[in-house]
Short mmCIF file of C-alpha atoms and ligand atoms in Angstrom, two decimals:
data_model
loop_
_atom_site.label_atom_id
_atom_site.label_comp_id
_atom_site.label_asym_id
_atom_site.label_seq_id
_atom_site.Cartn_x
_atom_site.Cartn_y
_atom_site.Cartn_z
CA MET A 1 65.30 250.00 41.77
CA GLU A 2 66.84 247.95 38.98
CA LYS A 3 65.62 244.36 38.95
CA LYS A 4 68.21 241.74 39.89
CA ARG A 5 69.96 240.41 36.79
CA ILE A 6 69.04 236.86 35.75
CA TYR A 7 72.09 235.35 34.08
CA LEU A 8 72.57 233.09 31.11
CA SER A 9 75.39 231.21 32.85
CA SER A 10 77.62 232.83 35.46
CA PRO A 11 80.27 231.40 37.80
CA THR A 12 79.01 229.45 40.85
CA MET A 13 81.56 229.21 43.64
CA HIS A 14 81.38 226.96 46.68
CA GLY A 15 84.23 227.72 49.08
CA GLU A 16 86.64 224.86 48.42
CA GLU A 17 88.06 226.96 45.57
CA GLN A 18 89.26 229.52 48.07
CA ALA A 19 90.88 226.88 50.23
CA PHE A 20 93.01 225.65 47.31
CA VAL A 21 93.88 229.24 46.37
CA GLN A 22 94.77 229.99 50.00
CA GLU A 23 97.08 227.00 50.00
CA ALA A 24 98.82 228.41 46.92
CA PHE A 25 99.30 231.73 48.73
CA ASP A 26 100.41 230.10 51.97
CA THR A 27 103.11 228.11 50.19
CA ASN A 28 103.91 231.04 47.85
CA TRP A 29 103.07 228.87 44.82
CA VAL A 30 101.60 231.90 43.04
CA ALA A 31 103.72 231.44 39.94
CA PRO A 32 102.69 229.22 37.05
CA LEU A 33 103.13 225.51 37.63
CA GLY A 34 103.00 224.07 41.11
CA PRO A 35 101.02 221.51 43.06
CA ASN A 36 97.53 222.77 42.14
CA VAL A 37 98.30 222.57 38.41
CA ASN A 38 99.63 219.02 38.71
CA ALA A 39 96.76 217.94 40.93
CA PHE A 40 94.11 219.59 38.72
CA GLU A 41 95.48 217.74 35.68
CA LYS A 42 95.41 214.42 37.56
CA GLU A 43 91.93 215.04 38.93
CA MET A 44 90.57 216.01 35.50
CA ALA A 45 92.19 212.93 33.97
CA ALA A 46 90.59 210.75 36.65
CA TYR A 47 87.19 212.40 36.23
CA THR A 48 87.02 212.23 32.44
CA GLY A 49 89.14 209.15 31.84
CA CYS A 50 91.09 211.16 29.25
CA GLY A 51 94.44 209.64 30.10
CA HIS A 52 96.71 212.68 30.23
CA ALA A 53 96.09 216.41 30.55
CA ALA A 54 97.93 219.71 30.21
CA ALA A 55 96.37 222.70 32.00
CA LEU A 56 96.53 225.86 29.88
CA SER A 57 95.52 229.52 29.99
CA ALA A 58 92.46 228.96 27.74
CA GLY A 59 90.51 226.41 25.74
CA THR A 60 91.54 228.35 22.64
CA ALA A 61 95.20 227.76 23.55
CA ALA A 62 94.45 224.03 23.86
CA ILE A 63 93.01 223.93 20.32
CA HIS A 64 96.04 225.83 19.10
CA MET A 65 98.39 223.31 20.74
CA ALA A 66 96.46 220.37 19.24
CA LEU A 67 96.93 221.88 15.77
CA ARG A 68 100.61 222.53 16.48
CA LEU A 69 101.13 218.87 17.39
CA LEU A 70 99.50 217.84 14.13
CA GLY A 71 101.82 220.19 12.25
CA VAL A 72 99.13 222.30 10.56
CA LYS A 73 100.86 224.80 8.28
CA GLN A 74 100.29 227.20 5.41
CA GLY A 75 97.71 225.85 2.99
CA ASP A 76 96.61 222.87 5.11
CA VAL A 77 92.86 222.33 5.18
CA VAL A 78 91.15 221.70 8.51
CA PHE A 79 87.48 220.69 8.67
CA VAL A 80 85.65 222.35 11.57
CA SER A 81 82.08 222.59 12.88
CA ASP A 82 80.33 225.62 11.38
CA LEU A 83 77.77 226.24 14.12
CA THR A 84 80.10 227.22 16.95
CA PHE A 85 82.06 229.98 18.67
CA SER A 86 84.94 231.48 16.67
CA ALA A 87 87.51 230.07 19.12
CA SER A 88 86.93 226.63 17.55
CA CYS A 89 88.49 227.78 14.27
CA ASN A 90 90.66 230.87 14.96
CA PRO A 91 93.70 228.72 15.90
CA ILE A 92 93.62 227.15 12.41
CA VAL A 93 94.35 230.63 11.05
CA TYR A 94 97.06 231.23 13.69
CA GLU A 95 98.96 228.45 11.90
CA ASN A 96 98.07 229.81 8.43
CA GLY A 97 95.83 226.81 7.81
CA THR A 98 92.55 227.00 5.88
CA PRO A 99 89.32 226.36 7.78
CA VAL A 100 86.61 224.55 5.84
CA PHE A 101 83.25 224.73 7.58
CA ILE A 102 81.00 221.70 8.02
CA ASP A 103 77.29 222.37 8.54
CA ALA A 104 75.23 221.18 11.50
CA GLU A 105 72.59 218.43 11.24
CA PRO A 106 69.11 218.78 12.74
CA ASP A 107 69.25 215.85 15.22
CA THR A 108 71.93 217.28 17.56
CA TRP A 109 72.83 220.67 15.96
CA ASN A 110 76.38 219.32 15.69
CA MET A 111 78.67 218.43 12.76
CA SER A 112 76.73 216.74 9.98
CA PRO A 113 78.27 213.42 8.86
CA GLU A 114 76.62 213.96 5.44
CA ALA A 115 78.22 217.38 5.01
CA LEU A 116 81.54 215.96 6.23
CA LYS A 117 81.43 213.26 3.53
CA ARG A 118 80.74 215.92 0.92
CA ALA A 119 83.72 217.96 2.09
CA TYR A 120 86.00 214.94 1.60
CA GLU A 121 84.90 214.73 -2.05
CA LYS A 122 86.50 218.13 -2.68
CA TYR A 123 89.29 217.97 -0.07
CA PRO A 124 90.38 214.34 0.29
CA ASP A 125 93.30 215.04 2.63
CA PRO A 126 92.47 217.48 5.45
CA LYS A 127 95.03 217.78 8.23
CA ALA A 128 92.42 217.47 11.03
CA VAL A 129 88.72 217.48 11.85
CA ILE A 130 87.60 219.70 14.76
CA CYS A 131 84.21 218.60 16.07
CA VAL A 132 82.27 220.66 18.63
CA HIS A 133 79.69 219.36 21.14
CA LEU A 134 77.37 222.36 21.02
CA TYR A 135 75.76 223.53 24.26
CA GLY A 136 76.88 220.23 25.81
CA THR A 137 75.02 217.88 23.45
CA PRO A 138 77.36 215.14 22.20
CA ALA A 139 77.81 215.03 18.42
CA LYS A 140 77.18 211.89 16.34
CA LEU A 141 80.59 210.58 17.27
CA ASP A 142 80.28 207.05 15.84
CA GLU A 143 79.46 208.35 12.38
CA ILE A 144 82.04 211.12 12.47
CA MET A 145 84.83 208.88 13.79
CA GLU A 146 84.07 206.26 11.15
CA ILE A 147 84.49 208.87 8.40
CA CYS A 148 87.67 210.27 9.97
CA GLU A 149 89.16 206.80 10.40
CA ALA A 150 88.31 205.81 6.83
CA HIS A 151 90.35 208.79 5.64
CA GLY A 152 93.06 208.56 8.30
CA THR A 153 92.29 212.06 9.61
CA PRO A 154 92.97 212.84 13.28
CA LEU A 155 89.93 214.09 15.22
CA ILE A 156 90.16 216.99 17.68
CA GLU A 157 87.15 217.22 19.99
CA ASP A 158 86.25 220.75 21.03
CA ALA A 159 84.54 219.78 24.29
CA ALA A 160 84.76 223.34 25.65
CA GLU A 161 81.00 223.37 26.28
CA SER A 162 80.52 219.69 27.10
CA LEU A 163 82.70 218.91 30.13
CA GLY A 164 80.78 216.21 32.02
CA SER A 165 78.75 215.09 28.99
CA THR A 166 79.07 211.46 27.95
CA TYR A 167 78.49 209.54 24.72
CA LYS A 168 77.73 205.84 25.12
CA GLY A 169 78.96 206.14 28.71
CA ARG A 170 82.32 207.73 27.90
CA HIS A 171 83.24 211.39 28.40
CA THR A 172 83.21 213.74 25.44
CA GLY A 173 86.71 215.01 24.82
CA THR A 174 88.19 211.50 25.16
CA PHE A 175 87.18 210.07 21.76
CA GLY A 176 89.43 212.05 19.45
CA LYS A 177 93.21 211.89 19.15
CA TYR A 178 93.14 215.13 21.15
CA GLY A 179 90.43 216.82 23.18
CA ILE A 180 90.06 220.24 24.76
CA TYR A 181 88.05 221.69 27.64
CA SER A 182 87.44 225.31 28.64
CA PHE A 183 87.12 226.85 32.10
CA ASN A 184 86.05 230.25 30.83
CA GLY A 185 83.80 232.24 33.17
CA ASN A 186 80.49 231.15 31.65
CA LYS A 187 81.30 227.44 31.23
CA ILE A 188 79.89 224.69 33.47
CA ILE A 189 82.90 225.00 35.79
CA THR A 190 85.37 227.85 35.68
CA THR A 191 88.86 228.85 36.78
CA SER A 192 87.98 232.48 35.88
CA GLY A 193 89.77 231.68 32.63
CA GLY A 194 91.58 228.57 31.54
CA GLY A 195 91.53 225.44 29.45
CA MET A 196 92.90 221.96 29.16
CA PHE A 197 94.44 219.82 26.45
CA VAL A 198 93.76 216.09 26.90
CA SER A 199 94.90 212.94 25.17
CA ALA A 200 95.37 209.22 25.75
CA ASP A 201 98.90 209.83 24.45
CA GLU A 202 101.17 210.77 27.36
CA GLU A 203 103.86 212.05 25.01
CA ALA A 204 101.38 214.48 23.42
CA ALA A 205 100.41 215.98 26.79
CA ARG A 206 104.09 216.24 27.69
CA LYS A 207 104.84 218.03 24.39
CA VAL A 208 102.00 220.50 24.95
CA THR A 209 103.28 221.25 28.45
CA PHE A 210 106.73 221.88 26.94
CA LEU A 211 105.47 224.16 24.15
CA ALA A 212 103.14 226.03 26.52
CA THR A 213 106.04 226.80 28.88
CA GLN A 214 108.08 228.70 26.24
CA ALA A 215 109.65 225.53 24.84
CA ARG A 216 112.65 225.60 27.13
CA ASP A 217 115.11 222.86 26.35
CA PRO A 218 116.52 221.05 29.36
CA ALA A 219 119.62 223.14 30.04
CA ARG A 220 120.84 225.45 32.78
CA HIS A 221 120.82 228.44 30.43
CA TYR A 222 117.81 229.39 28.33
CA GLN A 223 118.05 227.30 25.20
CA HIS A 224 115.36 226.88 22.55
CA SER A 225 115.06 224.58 19.56
CA HIS A 226 111.30 225.20 19.10
CA ILE A 227 109.00 228.22 19.05
CA GLY A 228 107.19 228.23 22.37
CA TYR A 229 104.12 229.82 23.91
CA ASN A 230 103.24 231.31 27.26
CA TYR A 231 100.04 229.26 27.59
CA ARG A 232 100.37 227.54 30.96
CA MET A 233 97.66 227.74 33.63
CA SER A 234 98.75 229.41 36.85
CA ASN A 235 98.85 227.57 40.15
CA VAL A 236 96.33 230.06 41.58
CA THR A 237 93.65 229.52 38.93
CA ALA A 238 94.26 225.75 38.99
CA GLY A 239 93.24 225.95 42.65
CA ILE A 240 89.89 227.43 41.63
CA GLY A 241 89.53 224.59 39.13
CA ARG A 242 90.19 221.91 41.76
CA GLY A 243 87.48 223.34 43.97
CA GLN A 244 85.05 223.62 41.03
CA LEU A 245 85.68 220.07 39.84
CA LEU A 246 84.35 218.79 43.18
CA HIS A 247 80.99 220.30 42.14
CA LEU A 248 80.86 219.42 38.45
CA ASP A 249 78.34 216.59 38.91
CA GLU A 250 76.14 218.86 40.98
CA HIS A 251 76.34 221.63 38.33
CA LYS A 252 75.44 219.10 35.65
CA ALA A 253 72.44 217.82 37.62
CA LYS A 254 71.18 221.39 38.07
CA LYS A 255 71.71 222.24 34.39
CA LYS A 256 69.78 219.10 33.44
CA ALA A 257 66.94 220.08 35.77
CA ILE A 258 66.75 223.52 34.11
CA TYR A 259 66.55 221.94 30.66
CA LYS A 260 63.92 219.46 31.81
CA ARG A 261 61.84 222.22 33.33
CA TYR A 262 61.87 224.24 30.11
CA CYS A 263 60.99 221.11 28.11
CA GLU A 264 58.01 220.33 30.32
CA ALA A 265 56.84 223.94 30.44
CA PHE A 266 56.90 224.36 26.66
CA ALA A 267 55.70 220.85 25.77
CA ASP A 268 52.24 222.13 24.88
CA ILE A 269 53.52 224.92 22.60
CA SER A 270 54.04 223.26 19.24
CA ALA A 271 56.00 226.25 17.86
CA ILE A 272 58.77 225.72 20.43
CA GLN A 273 61.40 223.04 19.95
CA MET A 274 64.05 222.79 22.68
CA ASN A 275 67.67 222.22 21.63
CA PRO A 276 68.00 218.55 20.70
CA MET A 277 69.63 215.81 22.79
CA ASN A 278 71.61 212.88 21.43
CA PRO A 279 69.85 209.66 22.54
CA GLU A 280 73.28 207.95 22.60
CA GLY A 281 74.56 210.48 25.09
CA ASP A 282 74.04 212.14 28.42
CA ALA A 283 74.44 215.91 27.98
CA ASN A 284 75.58 218.39 30.62
CA ASN A 285 72.95 220.81 29.28
CA TRP A 286 75.37 223.72 29.67
CA LEU A 287 72.90 226.03 27.93
CA SER A 288 69.22 225.42 27.29
CA GLY A 289 68.25 226.66 23.85
CA MET A 290 65.11 226.71 21.80
CA ALA A 291 64.11 227.08 18.17
CA ILE A 292 60.83 228.66 17.10
CA ALA A 293 58.79 227.23 14.21
CA ALA A 294 59.37 229.17 10.99
CA ASP A 295 55.66 229.93 10.59
CA SER A 296 55.21 231.37 14.10
CA ARG A 297 54.63 235.11 14.39
CA VAL A 298 56.96 235.07 17.41
CA THR A 299 60.63 235.71 16.60
CA PRO A 300 63.73 235.00 18.71
CA ASP A 301 64.21 238.78 19.05
CA MET A 302 60.72 239.10 20.55
CA VAL A 303 61.51 236.44 23.16
CA MET A 304 64.91 237.96 24.01
CA ASP A 305 63.46 241.49 24.19
CA ALA A 306 60.62 240.39 26.46
CA LEU A 307 62.94 238.56 28.86
CA GLU A 308 65.45 241.43 28.91
CA GLU A 309 62.84 244.16 29.37
CA LYS A 310 60.40 242.48 31.77
CA LEU A 311 62.80 240.39 33.85
CA ASN A 312 66.29 241.81 33.23
CA ALA A 313 67.12 238.29 32.11
CA GLU A 314 70.15 237.58 29.94
CA CYS A 315 69.55 235.66 26.72
CA ARG A 316 71.78 235.04 23.75
CA PRO A 317 71.22 234.25 20.10
CA ILE A 318 72.43 230.88 18.84
CA TRP A 319 76.08 231.10 17.70
CA LYS A 320 76.18 232.78 14.31
CA PRO A 321 77.56 230.16 11.89
CA MET A 322 81.20 230.67 10.95
CA HIS A 323 80.53 230.65 7.19
CA MET A 324 78.32 233.74 7.73
CA GLN A 325 81.07 235.66 9.56
CA PRO A 326 82.72 238.48 7.60
CA VAL A 327 86.21 237.35 8.64
CA PHE A 328 85.63 233.87 7.16
CA ALA A 329 83.72 235.01 4.05
CA SER A 330 86.31 233.50 1.70
CA CYS A 331 86.25 230.06 3.36
CA ASP A 332 84.56 227.03 1.88
CA PHE A 333 81.40 225.61 3.47
CA PHE A 334 79.57 222.32 3.07
CA ALA A 335 75.85 222.21 3.80
CA HIS A 336 73.95 219.33 5.37
CA ASN A 337 71.06 219.43 2.91
CA GLU A 338 71.45 218.17 -0.64
CA ASP A 339 69.86 221.33 -2.02
CA GLY A 340 72.65 223.37 -0.43
CA SER A 341 70.48 224.91 2.28
CA SER A 342 72.16 225.16 5.68
CA VAL A 343 70.85 223.71 8.94
CA GLY A 344 73.10 226.04 10.95
CA GLU A 345 71.67 229.13 9.21
CA ASP A 346 68.17 227.90 9.96
CA VAL A 347 68.90 227.22 13.64
CA PHE A 348 70.59 230.62 13.94
CA ALA A 349 67.55 232.34 12.38
CA ARG A 350 65.00 230.58 14.60
CA GLY A 351 66.88 229.94 17.82
CA LEU A 352 68.04 231.48 21.07
CA CYS A 353 69.65 230.46 24.37
CA LEU A 354 67.51 230.80 27.49
CA PRO A 355 68.80 231.80 30.94
CA SER A 356 70.54 228.63 32.20
CA ASP A 357 72.27 229.82 35.35
CA ILE A 358 72.18 227.21 38.10
CA LYS A 359 71.63 229.94 40.71
CA ASN A 360 68.34 231.03 39.14
CA THR A 361 65.58 230.57 41.69
CA ASP A 362 62.30 228.68 41.25
CA GLU A 363 60.50 232.02 41.10
CA GLU A 364 62.86 233.31 38.42
CA MET A 365 62.40 230.16 36.35
CA GLU A 366 58.61 230.52 36.73
CA ALA A 367 58.78 234.15 35.60
CA ILE A 368 60.95 233.28 32.58
CA ILE A 369 58.56 230.51 31.54
CA ARG A 370 55.48 232.70 32.04
CA THR A 371 57.02 235.54 30.01
CA VAL A 372 57.87 233.21 27.11
CA LYS A 373 54.45 231.55 27.20
CA GLU A 374 52.63 234.87 27.11
CA LEU A 375 54.20 235.56 23.70
CA PHE A 376 52.84 232.39 22.11
C1 LIG B 401 84.35 228.73 25.17
C2 LIG B 401 84.64 228.00 23.92
C3 LIG B 401 85.94 227.88 23.42
C4 LIG B 401 87.11 228.65 23.95
O1 LIG B 401 87.45 228.46 25.24
P1 LIG B 401 88.25 229.63 26.02
O2 LIG B 401 88.63 228.96 27.28
O3 LIG B 401 87.29 230.77 26.21
O4 LIG B 401 89.42 230.00 25.19
C5 LIG B 401 86.16 227.08 22.32
N1 LIG B 401 85.16 226.45 21.69
C6 LIG B 401 83.89 226.57 22.11
C7 LIG B 401 82.83 225.82 21.38
C8 LIG B 401 83.58 227.36 23.22
O5 LIG B 401 82.30 227.50 23.59
#
């Protein structure tokens, strides 16, 4: 018999989700918009302190809307974290903008303030900076915001992976002019698929809601003075989100416990470094990752193969940096190190994500740890 799959990060449902969805069915609010969407936005705003929110069909759509509000157009440069998922930067290209990739730094694996400063030397007037909080670890926000403010550049926080993480006591996603969250299936909470645009600016959230609902002008007939999008979250999926949000703190606590357990288990193996935390922050530890010392004979592939083959456990390489992707080969990139070597490339070469599913049992965690330790 096939061994039960051990997941990297899969949806964890609790029951309340179904109650909210049932309510949507009972009242026939199955269409987009409706009470669950409004309530989910309010509840997310209350939880994160973001001010105002617009529930959308995906986190990617939320990034796209943020760039639309900033008026990114043909030829505009946008600085974006290099070590991330492609959804962070694809929307720049939707608007014919030019992504310029900013390397990671070793302390948090997030956007390097040093590389960011270097990028400004060549491109003094970018339209926006998109900063990612990788695997839930908050970026060096003070440093990055200081640089952005000095140049008058609006900051968009891609907090898709860091919902529930805080920096100096405040939620990630609420520092930039605009922030975005994702409720994709593998994220810390999910709506099966969905995202949210957030901002302290009520007018911005209102504009996003307008654009995401096909930009219908207030009129009895269908009248349009803007190009719109069909990006709104449905009232059914918002119900799932409301139920999930009730359990976000619990998910975070379990994710943190997984990370802590890996840290303690591998503390005596000097070749293993767990993904770094920001001492100024409190991470949601969405995914636990590790990097293996360059001089070890163990490679990330060996660890992933062993876990897959022995335990049927799902692992994943670190995100492949955007400047290494064929589709972005012509884009400019600024490295963290003065000699031009890239921190992101190094982390990608030496790193991997470990199974971080909050439903993994004690025995499964033991088996994962034993299997990794046997290799070293
Ligand atoms: C998941 C993710 C996104 C995209 O969110 P979707 O809801 O899947 O569109 C964007 N950025 C990062 C860093 C992500 O991990």
